[in-house]
Coordinates of C-alpha atoms and ligand atoms in Angstrom, one line a residue:
M1 CA -1.6 28.5 9.5
T2 CA -4.5 30.8 8.8
D3 CA -6.5 28.7 6.4
A4 CA -9.5 27.6 8.4
T5 CA -10.1 24.6 6.1
Y6 CA -6.8 22.8 6.1
Y7 CA -6.9 19.1 6.7
F8 CA -4.4 16.9 8.5
D9 CA -1.7 15.5 6.2
M10 CA -1.4 11.9 7.4
S11 CA 1.7 11.4 5.2
A12 CA 3.5 14.0 7.3
A13 CA 2.9 12.3 10.6
P14 CA 6.0 10.6 12.1
M15 CA 4.0 7.5 12.7
R16 CA 0.9 6.3 11.0
I17 CA -0.9 3.0 10.5
G18 CA 0.6 1.4 7.4
G19 CA -1.6 -1.7 7.3
V20 CA -3.6 -4.1 9.3
T21 CA -3.4 -7.9 9.3
L22 CA -6.5 -9.9 10.3
K23 CA -6.6 -13.6 10.9
V24 CA -9.8 -15.0 9.4
R25 CA -11.5 -18.3 9.3
D26 CA -13.2 -18.1 5.8
L27 CA -10.6 -16.3 3.7
D28 CA -12.7 -16.2 0.5
K29 CA -15.8 -14.9 2.2
V30 CA -14.0 -12.1 4.1
L31 CA -12.0 -11.2 1.0
D32 CA -15.2 -10.8 -1.1
F33 CA -16.6 -8.5 1.6
Y34 CA -13.6 -6.2 1.7
R35 CA -13.5 -6.1 -2.1
D36 CA -17.2 -5.6 -2.7
T37 CA -18.2 -3.5 0.4
L38 CA -15.1 -1.3 0.8
G39 CA -14.0 -1.4 -2.8
L40 CA -10.5 -2.5 -1.9
A41 CA -8.4 -3.9 -4.8
V42 CA -7.1 -7.4 -4.4
L43 CA -3.4 -7.1 -4.9
D44 CA -2.4 -10.7 -4.1
K45 CA -4.2 -13.9 -3.4
E46 CA -2.8 -17.2 -2.3
E47 CA -4.4 -20.2 -0.7
R48 CA -4.2 -18.9 2.8
R49 CA -3.3 -15.2 2.4
A50 CA -4.6 -12.2 0.6
V51 CA -3.5 -8.6 0.3
L52 CA -5.9 -5.8 -0.4
G53 CA -5.4 -2.1 -0.8
T54 CA -5.5 0.7 -3.3
D55 CA -4.0 -0.1 -6.7
S56 CA -0.6 1.0 -5.4
T57 CA -0.7 0.5 -1.7
P58 CA -1.3 -2.6 0.4
L59 CA -3.6 -1.8 3.4
L60 CA -5.1 -5.0 4.6
V61 CA -3.6 -8.5 4.8
L62 CA -6.0 -11.4 5.4
E63 CA -4.5 -14.6 6.8
G64 CA -6.8 -17.6 6.4
D65 CA -6.9 -20.1 9.3
P66 CA -10.0 -22.2 9.4
S67 CA -9.2 -23.3 13.0
A68 CA -8.9 -19.7 14.4
A69 CA -11.1 -19.1 17.4
P70 CA -13.6 -16.3 17.2
S71 CA -12.4 -13.3 19.2
G72 CA -14.5 -12.9 22.3
R73 CA -16.3 -9.6 22.8
Y74 CA -14.7 -9.1 26.2
Q75 CA -11.2 -10.0 25.1
A76 CA -8.5 -7.5 24.4
G77 CA -7.9 -7.1 20.7
L78 CA -9.3 -5.3 17.7
F79 CA -12.2 -3.0 18.2
H80 CA -12.2 -1.6 14.7
T81 CA -10.0 -0.8 11.7
A82 CA -10.8 2.7 10.5
F83 CA -10.6 3.4 6.8
L84 CA -10.1 7.2 6.1
L85 CA -11.5 8.6 2.9
P86 CA -10.0 12.0 2.5
P87 CA -12.7 13.7 0.5
R88 CA -16.0 13.9 2.3
A89 CA -17.9 13.3 -0.9
D90 CA -16.4 9.8 -1.0
L91 CA -18.0 9.0 2.4
A92 CA -21.4 10.2 1.0
R93 CA -20.9 8.0 -2.1
W94 CA -19.8 5.0 -0.1
L95 CA -22.9 5.4 2.2
R96 CA -25.2 5.3 -0.9
H97 CA -23.3 2.3 -2.1
V98 CA -23.8 0.3 1.1
A99 CA -27.4 1.5 1.4
D100 CA -28.1 0.3 -2.2
A101 CA -26.4 -3.1 -1.4
R102 CA -28.4 -3.3 1.9
T103 CA -25.2 -3.9 3.8
P104 CA -26.0 -3.9 7.5
L105 CA -24.5 -0.9 9.4
Q106 CA -23.9 -0.7 13.1
G107 CA -23.7 3.0 13.7
A108 CA -23.0 6.5 12.5
S109 CA -21.4 9.2 14.6
D110 CA -20.2 12.7 14.6
H111 CA -17.0 12.9 16.7
I112 CA -16.4 16.6 16.1
V113 CA -12.9 15.7 14.6
S114 CA -14.6 13.3 12.1
E115 CA -17.7 11.8 10.7
A116 CA -17.8 8.1 11.0
I117 CA -19.9 5.1 10.0
Y118 CA -19.5 1.7 11.6
L119 CA -20.1 -1.9 10.4
G120 CA -18.6 -5.4 10.9
D121 CA -17.0 -7.8 8.5
P122 CA -18.6 -11.3 8.1
E123 CA -16.5 -12.6 11.0
G124 CA -17.3 -9.7 13.3
N125 CA -14.1 -7.7 12.9
G126 CA -15.1 -4.0 13.4
I127 CA -14.8 -1.5 10.6
E128 CA -15.1 2.2 10.6
V129 CA -15.3 4.3 7.5
Y130 CA -14.7 8.0 8.1
V131 CA -13.7 11.4 7.0
D132 CA -11.8 14.0 9.0
R133 CA -13.0 17.5 9.6
P134 CA -10.6 20.4 9.0
V135 CA -8.0 20.6 11.8
P136 CA -9.2 23.9 13.3
D137 CA -12.7 22.3 13.9
W138 CA -11.0 19.8 16.2
L139 CA -9.9 22.3 18.8
D140 CA -11.7 23.8 21.8
A141 CA -11.2 27.4 23.0
N142 CA -8.0 26.3 24.7
G143 CA -6.6 24.6 21.6
N144 CA -7.1 21.1 22.9
I145 CA -8.5 18.4 20.7
Q146 CA -12.1 17.7 21.6
M147 CA -14.1 14.6 20.7
T148 CA -17.7 13.5 21.4
T149 CA -20.0 10.8 20.0
D150 CA -23.1 12.6 18.6
P151 CA -25.6 11.4 16.0
L152 CA -24.3 11.9 12.4
D153 CA -26.3 14.2 10.2
V154 CA -26.7 11.7 7.4
Q155 CA -28.8 13.9 5.2
N156 CA -26.2 16.6 5.3
L157 CA -23.5 14.1 4.5
L158 CA -25.4 12.5 1.6
A159 CA -26.1 16.0 0.1
G160 CA -22.3 16.4 -0.3
D161 CA -21.8 13.5 -2.8
E162 CA -21.2 16.0 -5.6
G163 CA -23.4 14.1 -7.9
A164 CA -21.0 11.2 -8.4
V165 CA -21.2 7.5 -7.5
W166 CA -18.8 5.3 -5.5
S167 CA -16.2 3.7 -7.8
G168 CA -14.1 1.9 -5.2
F169 CA -11.7 2.7 -2.5
P170 CA -9.9 6.0 -3.5
E171 CA -6.2 5.9 -4.3
N172 CA -5.6 8.5 -1.5
G173 CA -7.5 6.6 1.1
N174 CA -5.7 4.9 3.9
I175 CA -6.1 3.4 7.4
G176 CA -6.4 6.4 9.5
H177 CA -6.5 4.7 12.8
V178 CA -6.9 1.4 14.6
H179 CA -9.1 1.2 17.7
L180 CA -8.3 -1.5 20.2
R181 CA -10.1 -3.1 23.1
V182 CA -7.7 -3.0 26.1
G183 CA -7.9 -4.4 29.6
D184 CA -6.5 -1.4 31.4
T185 CA -5.9 2.2 30.0
G186 CA -3.1 2.7 32.5
E187 CA -1.3 -0.3 31.0
A188 CA -2.0 0.9 27.5
D189 CA -0.5 4.3 28.4
R190 CA 2.6 2.6 29.7
F191 CA 3.1 1.0 26.3
Y192 CA 1.8 3.4 23.7
R193 CA 2.6 6.7 25.5
D194 CA 5.7 5.8 27.5
I195 CA 7.4 3.2 25.2
L196 CA 6.2 4.1 21.7
G197 CA 6.1 7.8 22.6
I198 CA 2.7 8.6 21.1
D199 CA 0.9 11.5 22.7
V200 CA -2.4 11.0 24.6
T201 CA -4.6 13.5 22.8
V202 CA -7.9 12.7 24.6
D203 CA -8.3 11.0 27.9
Y204 CA -11.8 9.8 29.0
P205 CA -12.7 7.3 31.7
G206 CA -12.1 3.9 30.1
A207 CA -10.8 5.3 26.8
R208 CA -7.5 6.7 25.5
F209 CA -6.8 8.3 22.2
Y210 CA -3.1 8.3 21.0
G211 CA -2.0 10.8 18.3
C212 CA 1.2 11.4 16.6
G213 CA 2.3 14.5 14.7
G214 CA -0.8 16.4 15.9
Y215 CA -3.4 13.9 14.6
H216 CA -6.5 13.3 16.9
H217 CA -5.6 9.6 17.0
Q218 CA -3.8 6.9 15.0
L219 CA -4.5 4.5 17.8
A220 CA -7.2 4.3 20.5
G221 CA -8.0 1.9 23.3
N222 CA -11.4 1.3 25.1
V223 CA -11.8 -0.8 28.2
Ligands
FE2_1 FE1 -12.5 4.8 15.5

């Protein structure tokens, strides 16, 4: 491909994250958060279960269980669910939206492959909201995917809002990846690489990124 600006087509990947299910203690409170802060549509709501997503696609299931124990920070489990907004302008609009609402944020990073903003839901489940850079920007001189964690140029991002305001999670948005806390990256490799057959795209001490179909990662694990 010669077009230097082409973006990864998640729908063409052999495996991708279809949806995430979270067990939550206060279903109504967490539901309100994902609806108001991320702009997800409520597709179904029962006493102990809710489904959110775009108007046509379920992305997030919340299972209410008031007796569920909070997940410990040093336990294996979810690090964050990462919501991918394909047009960069949407990330700019969303950032203005959460700034106006004074939603606490936890971080903002430039990962070369993507621009990402981090926050937590009311029960501490991690959330990333991000946009990808064009695929050619991901690669080093040897054609390998490169990732770092640098400060995000927020002013540059905000300047790209194209003059529009956030109007909810876009129909073509999805869950681009899930990042896990793992106890041992070697064990994680034995499952995600060797059994599920997902490529290790980036390998750092204490961190693994697993990609399918050429994506930088649909899954990741940090020790
Ligand atoms: Fe992530």
